[in-house]
Coordinates of N, CA and C in Angstrom, one line a residue:
M1 N 29.9 -46.8 10.2 CA 30.4 -45.6 9.6 C 29.4 -45.1 8.6
R2 N 28.9 -46.1 7.8 CA 28.0 -45.7 6.7 C 26.7 -45.1 7.3
V3 N 26.2 -45.7 8.4 CA 25.0 -45.2 9.0 C 25.3 -43.7 9.5
F4 N 26.4 -43.5 10.0 CA 26.8 -42.1 10.5 C 26.8 -41.1 9.4
Q5 N 27.3 -41.5 8.2 CA 27.3 -40.6 7.0 C 25.9 -40.4 6.5
M6 N 25.1 -41.4 6.6 CA 23.7 -41.2 6.1 C 23.0 -40.3 7.1
M7 N 23.3 -40.4 8.4 CA 22.6 -39.5 9.3 C 23.0 -38.0 9.1
I8 N 24.3 -37.8 8.8 CA 24.7 -36.4 8.5 C 24.1 -35.9 7.3
V9 N 24.0 -36.7 6.3 CA 23.4 -36.3 5.0 C 21.9 -36.0 5.3
A10 N 21.2 -36.8 6.0 CA 19.8 -36.6 6.4 C 19.6 -35.3 7.2
L11 N 20.5 -35.0 8.1 CA 20.5 -33.8 8.9 C 20.7 -32.6 8.0
L12 N 21.7 -32.7 7.2 CA 21.9 -31.5 6.3 C 20.8 -31.3 5.3
L13 N 20.2 -32.3 4.8 CA 19.0 -32.1 3.9 C 17.9 -31.5 4.7
A14 N 17.7 -32.0 5.9 CA 16.6 -31.4 6.7 C 16.8 -30.0 7.1
A15 N 18.1 -29.6 7.4 CA 18.4 -28.2 7.7 C 18.2 -27.3 6.5
F16 N 18.7 -27.8 5.3 CA 18.6 -26.9 4.1 C 17.1 -26.9 3.7
G17 N 16.4 -28.0 3.9 CA 15.0 -28.0 3.5 C 14.2 -27.1 4.3
A18 N 14.6 -26.8 5.6 CA 13.9 -25.9 6.4 C 14.1 -24.4 6.1
C19 N 15.2 -24.2 5.3 CA 15.5 -22.8 4.9 C 14.5 -22.4 3.9
T20 N 14.0 -21.2 3.9 CA 13.1 -20.7 2.9 C 13.7 -19.6 2.2
N21 N 13.3 -19.4 1.0 CA 13.8 -18.3 0.1 C 13.1 -17.0 0.7
A22 N 13.9 -16.2 1.3 CA 13.4 -14.9 1.9 C 12.8 -14.1 0.8
S23 N 11.6 -13.8 0.9 CA 10.9 -13.0 -0.1 C 10.5 -11.7 0.6
D24 N 10.6 -10.6 -0.2 CA 10.2 -9.3 0.4 C 8.7 -9.0 0.2
D25 N 8.0 -9.9 -0.4 CA 6.6 -9.7 -0.7 C 5.7 -9.9 0.5
N26 N 4.9 -9.0 0.8 CA 3.8 -9.1 1.8 C 4.4 -9.5 3.2
S27 N 5.4 -8.7 3.7 CA 5.9 -8.9 5.0 C 5.5 -7.7 5.9
P28 N 4.3 -7.6 6.3 CA 3.8 -6.4 7.0 C 4.6 -6.1 8.3
S29 N 5.1 -7.1 9.0 CA 5.8 -6.8 10.2 C 7.1 -6.0 10.0
D30 N 7.6 -6.1 8.8 CA 8.9 -5.3 8.5 C 8.6 -4.0 7.8
I31 N 7.4 -3.7 7.6 CA 7.0 -2.5 6.9 C 6.5 -1.4 7.8
P32 N 7.1 -0.2 7.8 CA 6.6 0.8 8.7 C 5.3 1.3 8.2
V33 N 4.5 1.8 9.2 CA 3.2 2.4 8.9 C 3.4 3.7 8.1
V34 N 2.8 3.9 7.0 CA 3.0 5.0 6.2 C 2.3 6.2 6.6
V35 N 1.0 6.0 7.1 CA 0.2 7.1 7.3 C 0.1 7.5 8.8
N36 N -0.2 8.7 9.1 CA -0.4 9.2 10.4 C -1.8 8.9 10.8
N37 N -2.0 7.8 11.5 CA -3.4 7.4 11.8 C -4.2 8.3 12.7
D38 N -3.5 9.3 13.3 CA -4.2 10.2 14.2 C -4.9 11.3 13.5
G39 N -4.7 11.5 12.2 CA -5.3 12.6 11.6 C -6.0 12.3 10.3
A40 N -6.5 13.3 9.6 CA -7.1 13.2 8.3 C -6.2 13.6 7.2
W41 N -6.5 13.2 6.0 CA -5.7 13.5 4.9 C -6.6 14.0 3.8
Q42 N -6.0 14.8 2.9 CA -6.8 15.2 1.7 C -5.9 15.0 0.4
V43 N -6.6 14.8 -0.7 CA -5.9 14.7 -1.9 C -5.4 16.0 -2.4
S44 N -4.1 16.2 -2.4 CA -3.5 17.5 -2.9 C -3.1 17.5 -4.3
Y45 N -3.1 16.3 -4.9 CA -2.7 16.2 -6.4 C -3.2 14.8 -6.8
Y46 N -3.9 14.8 -8.0 CA -4.2 13.5 -8.6 C -4.1 13.7 -10.1
F47 N -3.2 13.0 -10.8 CA -3.0 13.1 -12.2 C -3.3 11.8 -12.8
D48 N -4.1 11.7 -13.8 CA -4.5 10.5 -14.5 C -4.3 10.6 -16.0
K49 N -3.4 9.8 -16.5 CA -3.0 9.8 -17.9 C -2.4 11.2 -18.2
D50 N -3.2 12.0 -18.9 CA -2.7 13.3 -19.3 C -3.5 14.5 -18.7
K51 N -4.2 14.2 -17.6 CA -5.1 15.2 -17.0 C -5.0 15.3 -15.5
D52 N -4.9 16.6 -15.0 CA -4.9 16.9 -13.6 C -6.4 16.8 -13.2
E53 N -6.7 15.8 -12.3 CA -8.1 15.6 -11.8 C -8.2 15.9 -10.3
T54 N -7.3 16.7 -9.8 CA -7.2 17.0 -8.3 C -8.6 17.6 -7.9
S55 N -9.2 18.4 -8.7 CA -10.4 19.1 -8.3 C -11.6 18.1 -8.0
D56 N -11.5 16.9 -8.6 CA -12.5 15.9 -8.4 C -12.6 15.5 -6.9
F57 N -11.5 15.7 -6.1 CA -11.5 15.2 -4.7 C -11.6 16.4 -3.8
A58 N -12.0 17.6 -4.2 CA -12.2 18.7 -3.4 C -13.2 18.4 -2.3
G59 N -12.9 18.7 -1.0 CA -13.8 18.5 0.1 C -13.7 17.1 0.7
Y60 N -13.0 16.2 0.1 CA -12.9 14.8 0.6 C -11.9 14.8 1.8
R61 N -12.3 14.1 2.8 CA -11.4 13.9 4.0 C -11.2 12.4 4.1
F62 N -9.9 11.9 4.1 CA -9.6 10.5 4.2 C -8.9 10.2 5.6
T63 N -9.4 9.1 6.2 CA -8.8 8.7 7.5 C -8.4 7.3 7.3
F64 N -7.1 7.0 7.6 CA -6.5 5.7 7.5 C -6.4 5.2 8.9
R65 N -7.4 4.3 9.3 CA -7.5 3.8 10.6 C -6.4 2.7 10.9
N66 N -6.0 2.5 12.1 CA -5.1 1.5 12.5 C -5.5 0.1 12.1
D67 N -6.8 -0.2 12.1 CA -7.3 -1.5 11.8 C -7.4 -1.8 10.3
G68 N -6.8 -0.9 9.4 CA -6.8 -1.2 8.0 C -8.1 -0.6 7.3
V69 N -8.9 0.1 8.0 CA -10.1 0.7 7.4 C -9.8 2.1 6.9
L70 N -10.2 2.3 5.7 CA -10.1 3.7 5.1 C -11.4 4.3 5.0
E71 N -11.6 5.5 5.6 CA -12.8 6.2 5.5 C -12.6 7.4 4.6
A72 N -13.6 7.6 3.7 CA -13.6 8.8 2.9 C -14.9 9.5 3.1
S73 N -14.9 10.8 3.4 CA -16.1 11.5 3.7 C -16.1 12.9 3.0
R74 N -17.3 13.3 2.6 CA -17.5 14.6 2.1 C -19.0 15.0 2.2
N75 N -19.2 16.2 2.6 CA -20.6 16.7 2.8 C -21.5 15.7 3.5
G76 N -21.0 15.2 4.6 CA -21.8 14.3 5.5 C -22.0 12.9 4.9
T77 N -21.5 12.6 3.8 CA -21.5 11.2 3.2 C -20.2 10.5 3.4
S78 N -20.2 9.3 3.9 CA -19.0 8.6 4.2 C -19.0 7.2 3.5
T79 N -17.8 6.9 3.0 CA -17.6 5.6 2.3 C -16.5 4.9 3.0
T80 N -16.6 3.6 3.2 CA -15.6 2.8 3.9 C -14.9 1.8 3.0
G81 N -13.6 1.8 3.0 CA -12.8 0.8 2.2 C -11.7 0.2 3.1
T82 N -10.6 -0.2 2.5 CA -9.5 -0.7 3.2 C -8.2 -0.2 2.7
W83 N -7.2 -0.3 3.5 CA -5.8 0.0 3.1 C -4.8 -0.9 3.8
K84 N -3.6 -1.1 3.1 CA -2.6 -1.8 3.8 C -1.3 -1.4 3.0
V85 N -0.2 -1.7 3.7 CA 1.2 -1.4 3.1 C 1.8 -2.8 2.9
I86 N 2.3 -3.0 1.7 CA 3.0 -4.3 1.3 C 4.3 -4.0 0.7
Q87 N 5.1 -5.0 0.5 CA 6.4 -5.0 -0.3 C 6.1 -5.8 -1.5
D88 N 6.4 -5.3 -2.7 CA 6.1 -6.0 -3.9 C 7.3 -5.7 -4.9
D89 N 8.0 -6.8 -5.3 CA 9.2 -6.6 -6.1 C 10.2 -5.6 -5.6
G90 N 10.4 -5.6 -4.3 CA 11.4 -4.8 -3.7 C 10.9 -3.3 -3.5
R91 N 9.6 -3.1 -3.8 CA 9.1 -1.7 -3.6 C 8.0 -1.7 -2.6
Q92 N 7.9 -0.7 -1.8 CA 6.9 -0.5 -0.8 C 5.7 0.1 -1.5
K93 N 4.5 -0.5 -1.3 CA 3.3 -0.1 -1.9 C 2.2 0.2 -0.9
L94 N 1.3 1.1 -1.2 CA 0.1 1.4 -0.4 C -1.0 0.9 -1.2
V95 N -1.7 -0.2 -0.7 CA -2.8 -0.8 -1.4 C -4.1 -0.1 -0.9
I96 N -4.8 0.5 -1.8 CA -6.1 1.2 -1.4 C -7.2 0.5 -2.1
N97 N -8.3 0.3 -1.4 CA -9.5 -0.2 -2.0 C -10.6 0.7 -1.3
T98 N -11.2 1.6 -2.1 CA -12.1 2.6 -1.6 C -13.5 2.0 -1.3
G99 N -13.7 0.8 -1.7 CA -15.0 0.1 -1.4 C -16.2 0.6 -2.2
T100 N -15.9 1.2 -3.3 CA -17.0 1.7 -4.1 C -16.5 1.7 -5.6
A101 N -17.5 1.5 -6.5 CA -17.3 1.6 -7.9 C -17.6 3.0 -8.5
S102 N -18.0 3.9 -7.6 CA -18.4 5.2 -8.0 C -17.2 6.1 -8.1
K103 N -17.2 6.9 -9.2 CA -16.1 7.9 -9.4 C -16.4 9.1 -8.5
P104 N -15.5 9.8 -8.0 CA -14.0 9.7 -8.3 C -13.3 8.7 -7.4
L105 N -13.9 8.3 -6.3 CA -13.2 7.4 -5.4 C -12.7 6.1 -6.0
S106 N -13.4 5.5 -6.9 CA -13.0 4.3 -7.5 C -11.6 4.4 -8.2
D107 N -11.3 5.7 -8.6 CA -10.0 5.9 -9.3 C -8.8 5.7 -8.4
L108 N -9.1 5.7 -7.1 CA -8.0 5.6 -6.1 C -7.7 4.1 -5.7
T109 N -8.7 3.2 -6.1 CA -8.5 1.8 -5.8 C -7.4 1.3 -6.7
D110 N -6.2 0.9 -6.0 CA -5.1 0.5 -6.8 C -4.0 0.1 -5.8
D111 N -2.9 -0.5 -6.3 CA -1.7 -0.7 -5.5 C -0.7 0.3 -5.9
W112 N -0.5 1.3 -5.1 CA 0.3 2.5 -5.4 C 1.8 2.3 -4.9
V113 N 2.7 2.6 -5.8 CA 4.1 2.6 -5.3 C 4.4 3.9 -4.5
I114 N 5.0 3.7 -3.4 CA 5.3 4.8 -2.5 C 6.5 5.5 -2.9
L115 N 6.4 6.8 -3.4 CA 7.6 7.6 -3.8 C 8.2 8.4 -2.7
E116 N 7.3 8.9 -1.8 CA 7.7 9.7 -0.7 C 6.7 9.5 0.5
Q117 N 7.2 9.5 1.7 CA 6.3 9.4 2.8 C 6.9 10.2 4.0
N118 N 6.1 11.0 4.6 CA 6.5 11.6 5.9 C 5.2 11.9 6.7
S119 N 5.3 12.6 7.8 CA 4.1 12.8 8.6 C 3.1 13.8 8.0
S120 N 3.5 14.5 7.0 CA 2.5 15.4 6.4 C 2.2 15.2 4.9
R121 N 2.9 14.3 4.3 CA 2.8 14.1 2.8 C 3.0 12.6 2.4
I122 N 2.2 12.1 1.5 CA 2.5 10.8 0.9 C 2.4 11.0 -0.6
R123 N 3.4 10.6 -1.3 CA 3.4 10.7 -2.8 C 3.4 9.3 -3.4
L124 N 2.4 9.0 -4.2 CA 2.2 7.7 -4.7 C 2.2 7.7 -6.3
Q125 N 2.5 6.6 -6.9 CA 2.5 6.5 -8.3 C 2.1 5.1 -8.7
D126 N 1.3 5.0 -9.8 CA 0.9 3.7 -10.3 C 2.1 3.1 -11.0
D127 N 2.3 1.8 -10.9 CA 3.5 1.2 -11.5 C 3.2 0.7 -13.0
N128 N 2.1 1.0 -13.5 CA 1.7 0.7 -14.9 C 2.4 1.8 -15.8
T129 N 3.4 1.4 -16.5 CA 4.2 2.4 -17.3 C 3.4 2.9 -18.5
E130 N 2.4 2.2 -18.9 CA 1.5 2.6 -20.0 C 0.4 3.6 -19.6
H131 N 0.3 3.8 -18.3 CA -0.8 4.6 -17.8 C -0.2 5.5 -16.6
L132 N 0.2 6.7 -16.9 CA 0.8 7.6 -15.9 C -0.3 8.0 -15.0
E133 N -0.1 7.7 -13.7 CA -1.1 8.1 -12.7 C -0.3 8.4 -11.4
E134 N -0.6 9.5 -10.8 CA 0.1 9.9 -9.6 C -0.9 10.5 -8.6
L135 N -0.7 10.2 -7.3 CA -1.6 10.6 -6.3 C -0.8 11.1 -5.1
H136 N -1.2 12.3 -4.6 CA -0.5 12.9 -3.4 C -1.6 13.1 -2.3
F137 N -1.3 12.7 -1.1 CA -2.1 13.0 0.1 C -1.3 14.0 0.9
E138 N -2.0 15.0 1.5 CA -1.4 15.8 2.5 C -2.2 15.8 3.8
S139 N -1.6 15.8 4.9 CA -2.4 15.8 6.2 C -3.1 17.1 6.3
M140 N -4.3 17.0 7.0 CA -5.1 18.2 7.2 C -4.9 18.8 8.5

């Protein structure tokens, strides 16, 4: 009888030990793709701290490829970076790395909280409460 009880305890411990704490962080299979990969996007609004800097991105065309590559081009010059969608602290984020330290593109390298998403618009905001930063993309 004692052996039987020990076996049940061992099975219960093994079963509970196999359970994991479900985390919402970095579960890409559960996250819908945010961007329309078939088209190009432009920055329709960029606000950094206390200044509207949208004009810095005039003429840029952004393409979010299915393979996680982000292409930014303007006037025949192209820059390649990366993008991905993650869950972080229960919030969906678009992580952008423009692949350059040059302004203005380097300003977009961040993990942006997704405020709104649809087939024609993406509204993003930095989660740093001490640094108000907002970025909007619109499909072209």
